[in-house]
Short mmCIF file of C-alpha atoms in Angstrom, two decimals:
data_model
loop_
_atom_site.label_atom_id
_atom_site.label_comp_id
_atom_site.label_asym_id
_atom_site.label_seq_id
_atom_site.Cartn_x
_atom_site.Cartn_y
_atom_site.Cartn_z
CA ALA V 150 52.69 -151.46 86.30
CA ASP V 151 55.00 -153.79 88.23
CA ALA V 152 55.72 -151.07 90.80
CA ILE V 153 51.98 -150.42 91.19
CA LYS V 154 51.34 -154.14 91.63
CA LYS V 155 53.95 -154.32 94.41
CA LEU V 156 52.21 -151.44 96.19
CA THR V 157 48.85 -153.23 95.98
CA GLU V 158 50.46 -156.28 97.56
CA GLN V 159 52.05 -154.22 100.33
CA TYR V 160 49.09 -151.92 101.13
CA ASN V 161 45.31 -152.16 101.22
CA VAL V 162 44.73 -150.24 97.98
CA THR V 163 41.09 -149.38 97.31
CA TYR V 164 41.43 -146.95 94.42
CA ILE V 165 43.82 -146.37 91.52
CA GLY V 166 43.43 -143.67 88.87
CA ILE V 167 45.68 -143.69 85.77
CA ASP V 168 46.09 -141.26 82.88
CA SER V 169 45.76 -143.55 79.88
CA THR V 170 46.61 -140.86 77.34
CA GLY V 171 49.65 -141.76 75.23
CA VAL V 172 52.16 -144.08 76.89
CA GLY V 173 49.93 -144.36 79.97
CA HIS V 174 47.56 -146.61 78.02
CA GLY V 175 49.91 -149.57 78.35
CA VAL V 176 50.28 -149.01 82.08
CA TYR V 177 46.50 -148.76 82.42
CA GLU V 178 45.95 -152.04 80.54
CA ASN V 179 48.56 -153.87 82.64
CA VAL V 180 47.17 -152.53 85.92
CA LYS V 181 43.63 -153.41 84.85
CA ALA V 182 44.73 -157.06 84.58
CA PHE V 183 45.40 -157.29 88.34
CA PHE V 184 43.21 -154.40 89.60
CA PRO V 185 40.02 -154.40 87.50
CA ALA V 186 38.53 -151.44 89.42
CA VAL V 187 41.24 -149.05 88.15
CA ARG V 188 39.81 -145.73 86.99
CA GLU V 189 40.93 -144.60 83.55
CA PHE V 190 41.49 -140.90 82.90
CA VAL V 191 41.56 -139.97 79.20
CA TYR V 192 42.74 -136.38 79.28
CA ASN V 193 40.64 -133.83 77.45
CA PRO V 194 39.43 -130.35 78.47
CA ASN V 195 36.39 -131.74 80.30
CA VAL V 196 38.44 -134.22 82.34
CA LYS V 197 41.08 -131.62 83.21
CA ASN V 198 38.36 -129.18 84.25
CA ALA V 199 36.71 -131.79 86.49
CA LEU V 200 40.05 -132.72 88.10
CA VAL V 201 41.04 -129.10 88.74
CA LEU V 202 37.64 -128.06 90.10
CA LYS V 203 37.51 -131.07 92.43
CA ALA V 204 41.03 -130.33 93.70
CA TYR V 205 40.17 -126.65 94.13
CA ASP V 206 37.11 -127.55 96.20
CA ILE V 207 39.08 -129.92 98.44
CA ILE V 208 42.01 -127.53 98.89
CA SER V 209 39.84 -124.45 99.48
CA HIS V 210 37.93 -126.34 102.18
CA ARG V 211 41.25 -127.35 103.79
CA ARG V 212 40.73 -131.07 103.28
CA LEU V 213 44.18 -131.70 101.77
CA GLU V 214 47.22 -131.84 103.99
CA PHE V 215 50.81 -132.64 103.10
CA ASP V 216 54.14 -132.24 104.82
CA ALA V 217 55.44 -128.68 104.43
CA GLY V 218 58.81 -130.11 103.46
CA HIS V 219 57.33 -131.47 100.23
CA THR V 220 57.63 -128.17 98.37
CA ASP V 221 57.59 -130.08 95.08
CA ILE V 222 53.89 -130.82 95.59
CA ALA V 223 53.04 -127.13 96.02
CA GLN V 224 55.27 -126.19 93.05
CA SER V 225 53.54 -128.79 90.92
CA PHE V 226 50.09 -127.36 91.70
CA MET V 227 51.30 -123.81 91.09
CA ALA V 228 52.64 -124.81 87.66
CA ILE V 229 49.12 -125.50 86.36
CA ARG V 230 47.60 -122.58 84.48
CA ARG V 231 44.25 -121.98 82.87
CA ALA V 232 44.50 -121.83 79.08
CA THR V 233 42.36 -122.32 76.00
CA THR V 234 42.40 -125.22 73.58
CA ALA V 235 44.20 -124.87 70.25
CA SER V 236 40.90 -123.89 68.63
CA GLY V 237 40.57 -121.14 71.21
CA ASN V 238 36.98 -121.89 72.07
CA ARG V 239 37.28 -124.11 75.17
CA PRO V 240 38.98 -123.57 78.51
CA THR V 241 41.51 -126.13 79.62
CA TYR V 242 44.49 -126.40 81.98
CA GLU V 243 48.13 -126.90 81.13
CA ALA V 244 51.56 -126.89 82.71
CA SER V 245 54.88 -126.14 81.10
CA ARG V 246 57.65 -128.63 81.74
CA SER V 247 60.22 -127.44 84.25
CA GLU V 248 62.85 -129.03 86.46
CA GLU V 249 61.01 -127.90 89.61
CA ALA V 250 57.48 -128.92 88.66
CA SER V 251 58.13 -131.70 86.10
CA HIS V 252 55.09 -130.80 83.98
CA ALA V 253 52.95 -130.78 87.17
CA ASP V 254 53.03 -134.59 87.32
CA LEU V 255 52.69 -134.62 91.12
CA ALA V 256 49.67 -132.32 90.97
CA TRP V 257 47.92 -134.38 88.29
CA ALA V 258 48.63 -137.62 90.18
CA THR V 259 47.30 -136.04 93.38
CA MET V 260 44.19 -134.91 91.52
CA HIS V 261 43.63 -138.49 90.33
CA ALA V 262 43.56 -139.58 93.99
CA LEU V 263 41.41 -136.62 95.06
CA PHE V 264 38.86 -137.46 92.38
CA ASN V 265 37.81 -140.43 94.53
CA GLU V 266 36.92 -138.07 97.40
CA PRO V 267 33.13 -137.85 97.88
CA LEU V 268 31.68 -134.71 96.31
CA GLN V 269 30.07 -133.48 99.50
CA GLY V 270 33.29 -133.78 101.52
CA GLU V 271 32.50 -133.14 105.17
CA SER V 272 29.01 -133.76 106.48
CA ALA V 273 27.44 -134.89 109.72
CA ASN V 274 28.51 -138.47 108.97
CA THR V 275 31.86 -137.93 107.29
CA SER V 276 35.05 -136.06 107.94
CA ASN V 277 37.63 -136.55 105.21
CA ILE V 278 41.16 -135.24 105.09
CA VAL V 279 43.61 -136.52 102.49
CA GLU V 280 47.15 -136.65 103.85
CA ILE V 281 50.28 -137.09 101.76
CA PHE V 282 53.50 -138.21 103.46
#
């Protein structure tokens, strides 16, 4: 939370999304103290589905750009696979932990940021491209 606070002091931060599942709950609570507008993500199949579908829409419409040298971002997205819940009756998404993709942490973090993108994306009045450097 301290690192996030330093970033909010250095940059004009307008949106923060945090996975509050497990150990992330403490980070979320601490960030909420200095950034009350923080968006909490409590991971479940519905949330994962919404994140993945939103990212798919943005990527398929070529509204996400990142430096080609950041292969770890692409690897992280490619590590996410469709699966079913333990009960077998609901679709969800998961990623196995690997040295290259680190449990798709970069992809999930990117999807948190993309979730703030307006649903309609480009229109006559807007033209949005998310760039990662």
